[in-house]
Coordinates of N, CA and C in Angstrom, one line a residue:
M147 N 0.8 -1.2 0.0 CA 0.0 0.0 0.0 C 0.9 1.3 0.0
N148 N 1.9 1.3 0.8 CA 2.8 2.4 0.9 C 3.5 2.6 -0.4
R149 N 4.0 1.6 -1.0 CA 4.7 1.7 -2.3 C 3.8 2.2 -3.4
T150 N 2.5 1.7 -3.4 CA 1.6 2.1 -4.5 C 1.3 3.6 -4.3
L151 N 1.1 4.1 -3.1 CA 0.8 5.5 -2.8 C 2.0 6.3 -3.2
F152 N 3.2 5.9 -2.9 CA 4.4 6.6 -3.2 C 4.6 6.7 -4.7
A153 N 4.3 5.6 -5.4 CA 4.5 5.6 -6.9 C 3.4 6.5 -7.5
A154 N 2.2 6.5 -7.0 CA 1.2 7.3 -7.6 C 1.5 8.8 -7.4
L155 N 2.0 9.1 -6.2 CA 2.4 10.5 -5.8 C 3.6 11.0 -6.7
A156 N 4.5 10.1 -6.9 CA 5.7 10.4 -7.8 C 5.2 10.6 -9.2
L157 N 4.3 9.8 -9.7 CA 3.8 9.9 -11.1 C 3.0 11.2 -11.3
V158 N 2.2 11.6 -10.3 CA 1.4 12.8 -10.4 C 2.3 14.0 -10.4
T159 N 3.3 14.0 -9.5 CA 4.3 15.1 -9.4 C 5.1 15.3 -10.6
L160 N 5.5 14.2 -11.3 CA 6.3 14.3 -12.5 C 5.3 14.8 -13.7
G161 N 4.1 14.3 -13.6 CA 3.2 14.7 -14.7 C 2.8 16.2 -14.6
L162 N 2.6 16.7 -13.4 CA 2.3 18.1 -13.2 C 3.6 19.0 -13.5
A163 N 4.7 18.5 -13.1 CA 5.9 19.3 -13.4 C 6.2 19.4 -14.9
A164 N 5.9 18.4 -15.6 CA 6.1 18.4 -17.1 C 5.2 19.4 -17.8
C165 N 4.0 19.6 -17.2 CA 3.0 20.5 -17.9 C 3.4 21.9 -17.5
D166 N 4.1 22.2 -16.5 CA 4.4 23.6 -16.0 C 5.7 24.1 -16.5
R167 N 6.3 23.5 -17.5 CA 7.6 24.0 -18.0 C 7.5 25.3 -18.7
T168 N 8.4 26.2 -18.5 CA 8.4 27.4 -19.2 C 9.6 27.4 -20.1
P169 N 9.5 27.8 -21.4 CA 10.7 27.8 -22.3 C 11.7 28.8 -21.9
S170 N 13.0 28.6 -22.3 CA 14.0 29.5 -21.9 C 13.9 30.9 -22.5
S171 N 13.3 31.0 -23.7 CA 13.1 32.3 -24.3 C 11.7 32.3 -24.9
P172 N 11.0 33.4 -24.8 CA 9.6 33.4 -25.3 C 9.5 33.3 -26.8
T173 N 8.5 32.7 -27.3 CA 8.4 32.5 -28.7 C 7.6 33.7 -29.3
V174 N 8.1 34.4 -30.3 CA 7.5 35.6 -30.8 C 6.8 35.1 -32.2
V175 N 5.6 35.4 -32.3 CA 4.8 35.1 -33.5 C 4.4 36.4 -34.1
N176 N 4.9 36.7 -35.3 CA 4.6 37.9 -36.1 C 3.3 37.6 -36.9
V177 N 2.2 38.3 -36.6 CA 1.0 38.2 -37.3 C 0.9 39.3 -38.4
P178 N 0.7 38.9 -39.7 CA 0.7 40.0 -40.7 C -0.6 40.8 -40.5
A179 N -0.4 42.1 -40.8 CA -1.6 43.1 -40.6 C -2.6 42.8 -41.7
T180 N -3.9 42.9 -41.3 CA -5.0 42.6 -42.2 C -5.3 43.9 -42.9
T181 N -5.5 43.9 -44.2 CA -5.9 45.1 -44.9 C -7.4 45.1 -45.1
V182 N -8.0 46.3 -44.8 CA -9.4 46.4 -44.9 C -9.8 47.2 -46.1
P183 N -10.6 46.6 -47.0 CA -10.9 47.3 -48.3 C -11.8 48.5 -48.0
V184 N -11.5 49.6 -48.6 CA -12.3 50.8 -48.4 C -13.0 51.1 -49.8
P185 N -14.3 51.4 -49.7 CA -15.0 51.7 -51.0 C -14.5 53.0 -51.6
G186 N -14.4 53.0 -52.9 CA -13.9 54.1 -53.7 C -15.0 55.1 -54.0
P187 N -14.8 56.1 -54.8 CA -15.8 57.1 -55.1 C -16.9 56.5 -55.9
A188 N -18.1 57.2 -55.9 CA -19.2 56.7 -56.6 C -19.0 56.9 -58.1
G189 N -19.5 55.9 -58.9 CA -19.4 56.0 -60.3 C -20.5 56.8 -61.0
A190 N -20.5 56.8 -62.3 CA -21.5 57.6 -63.0 C -22.8 57.0 -62.9
T191 N -23.9 57.8 -63.0 CA -25.3 57.3 -62.9 C -25.6 56.5 -64.2
G192 N -26.3 55.4 -64.0 CA -26.7 54.6 -65.1 C -27.9 55.1 -65.9
S193 N -28.2 54.5 -67.0 CA -29.3 55.0 -67.8 C -30.7 54.6 -67.2
T194 N -31.7 55.3 -67.6 CA -33.1 55.0 -67.0 C -33.6 53.7 -67.6
G195 N -34.3 53.0 -66.8 CA -34.8 51.7 -67.2 C -36.0 51.8 -68.0
A196 N -36.5 50.7 -68.6 CA -37.7 50.7 -69.5 C -38.9 50.9 -68.7
T197 N -39.9 51.5 -69.3 CA -41.2 51.8 -68.7 C -42.0 50.5 -68.6
G198 N -42.7 50.3 -67.4 CA -43.4 49.1 -67.2 C -44.8 49.1 -68.0
S199 N -45.4 48.0 -68.1 CA -46.7 47.9 -68.8 C -47.8 48.3 -67.9
T200 N -48.9 48.6 -68.4 CA -50.1 49.0 -67.7 C -50.7 47.8 -67.0
G201 N -51.2 47.9 -65.8 CA -51.8 46.8 -65.1 C -53.2 46.5 -65.6
A202 N -53.8 45.5 -65.0 CA -55.2 45.1 -65.4 C -56.2 46.0 -64.8
I203 N -57.2 46.3 -65.6 CA -58.3 47.2 -65.1 C -59.2 46.5 -64.2
G204 N -59.5 47.1 -63.0 CA -60.4 46.4 -62.1 C -61.9 46.6 -62.4
S205 N -62.7 45.8 -61.8 CA -64.2 45.9 -62.1 C -64.8 47.0 -61.3
T206 N -65.9 47.5 -61.7 CA -66.6 48.6 -61.0 C -67.2 48.0 -59.7
G207 N -67.1 48.9 -58.6 CA -67.7 48.4 -57.3 C -69.2 48.6 -57.2
A208 N -69.7 48.0 -56.2 CA -71.2 48.0 -56.0 C -71.6 49.4 -55.6
T209 N -72.8 49.8 -55.9 CA -73.4 51.1 -55.5 C -73.7 51.1 -54.0
G210 N -73.4 52.2 -53.3 CA -73.7 52.3 -51.9 C -75.2 52.4 -51.6
S211 N -75.5 52.2 -50.3 CA -76.9 52.3 -49.9 C -77.3 53.7 -49.5
G212 N -76.4 54.7 -49.4 CA -76.7 56.0 -49.1 C -76.8 56.3 -47.6
S213 N -76.4 55.4 -46.7 CA -76.5 55.7 -45.3 C -75.1 55.7 -44.6
T214 N -74.2 56.4 -45.3 CA -72.8 56.5 -44.7 C -72.8 57.6 -43.6
T215 N -72.2 57.2 -42.5 CA -72.1 58.2 -41.4 C -70.6 58.6 -41.2
V216 N -70.3 59.9 -41.2 CA -69.0 60.4 -41.1 C -68.8 60.9 -39.7
I217 N -67.9 60.4 -38.9 CA -67.7 60.9 -37.5 C -66.5 61.7 -37.5
V218 N -66.6 63.0 -37.1 CA -65.5 63.9 -37.0 C -65.1 64.1 -35.6
P219 N -63.8 63.9 -35.2 CA -63.4 64.0 -33.8 C -63.5 65.5 -33.4
P220 N -63.8 65.7 -32.1 CA -63.9 67.1 -31.7 C -62.6 67.8 -31.7
A221 N -62.6 69.1 -31.9 CA -61.3 69.9 -31.9 C -60.8 70.0 -30.5
P222 N -59.5 70.0 -30.3 CA -58.9 70.1 -29.0 C -59.2 71.4 -28.3
A223 N -59.4 71.4 -27.0 CA -59.7 72.6 -26.2 C -58.5 73.5 -26.3
A224 N -58.9 74.8 -26.3 CA -57.8 75.9 -26.4 C -57.1 75.9 -25.1
S225 N -55.8 76.0 -25.2 CA -55.0 76.1 -23.9 C -54.7 77.6 -23.6
N226 N -54.8 77.9 -22.3 CA -54.5 79.3 -21.9 C -53.2 79.4 -21.3

């Protein structure tokens, strides 16, 4: 039991020590600058498009019954 515990402790210690190694000099990575495209000036105006065709003619509506009521909202009160 003591030997197993000691072997496990030694293995864990070596494993953690191997993960925590720092290099002797830092590694420098040069990342190239990204170029951002910028829109240029506006071009010349294009020609006018073709005229569209006339739509279909609708049918005539039904005649009203003559009992239409128009409700007009009251004018706002004058403020003093």
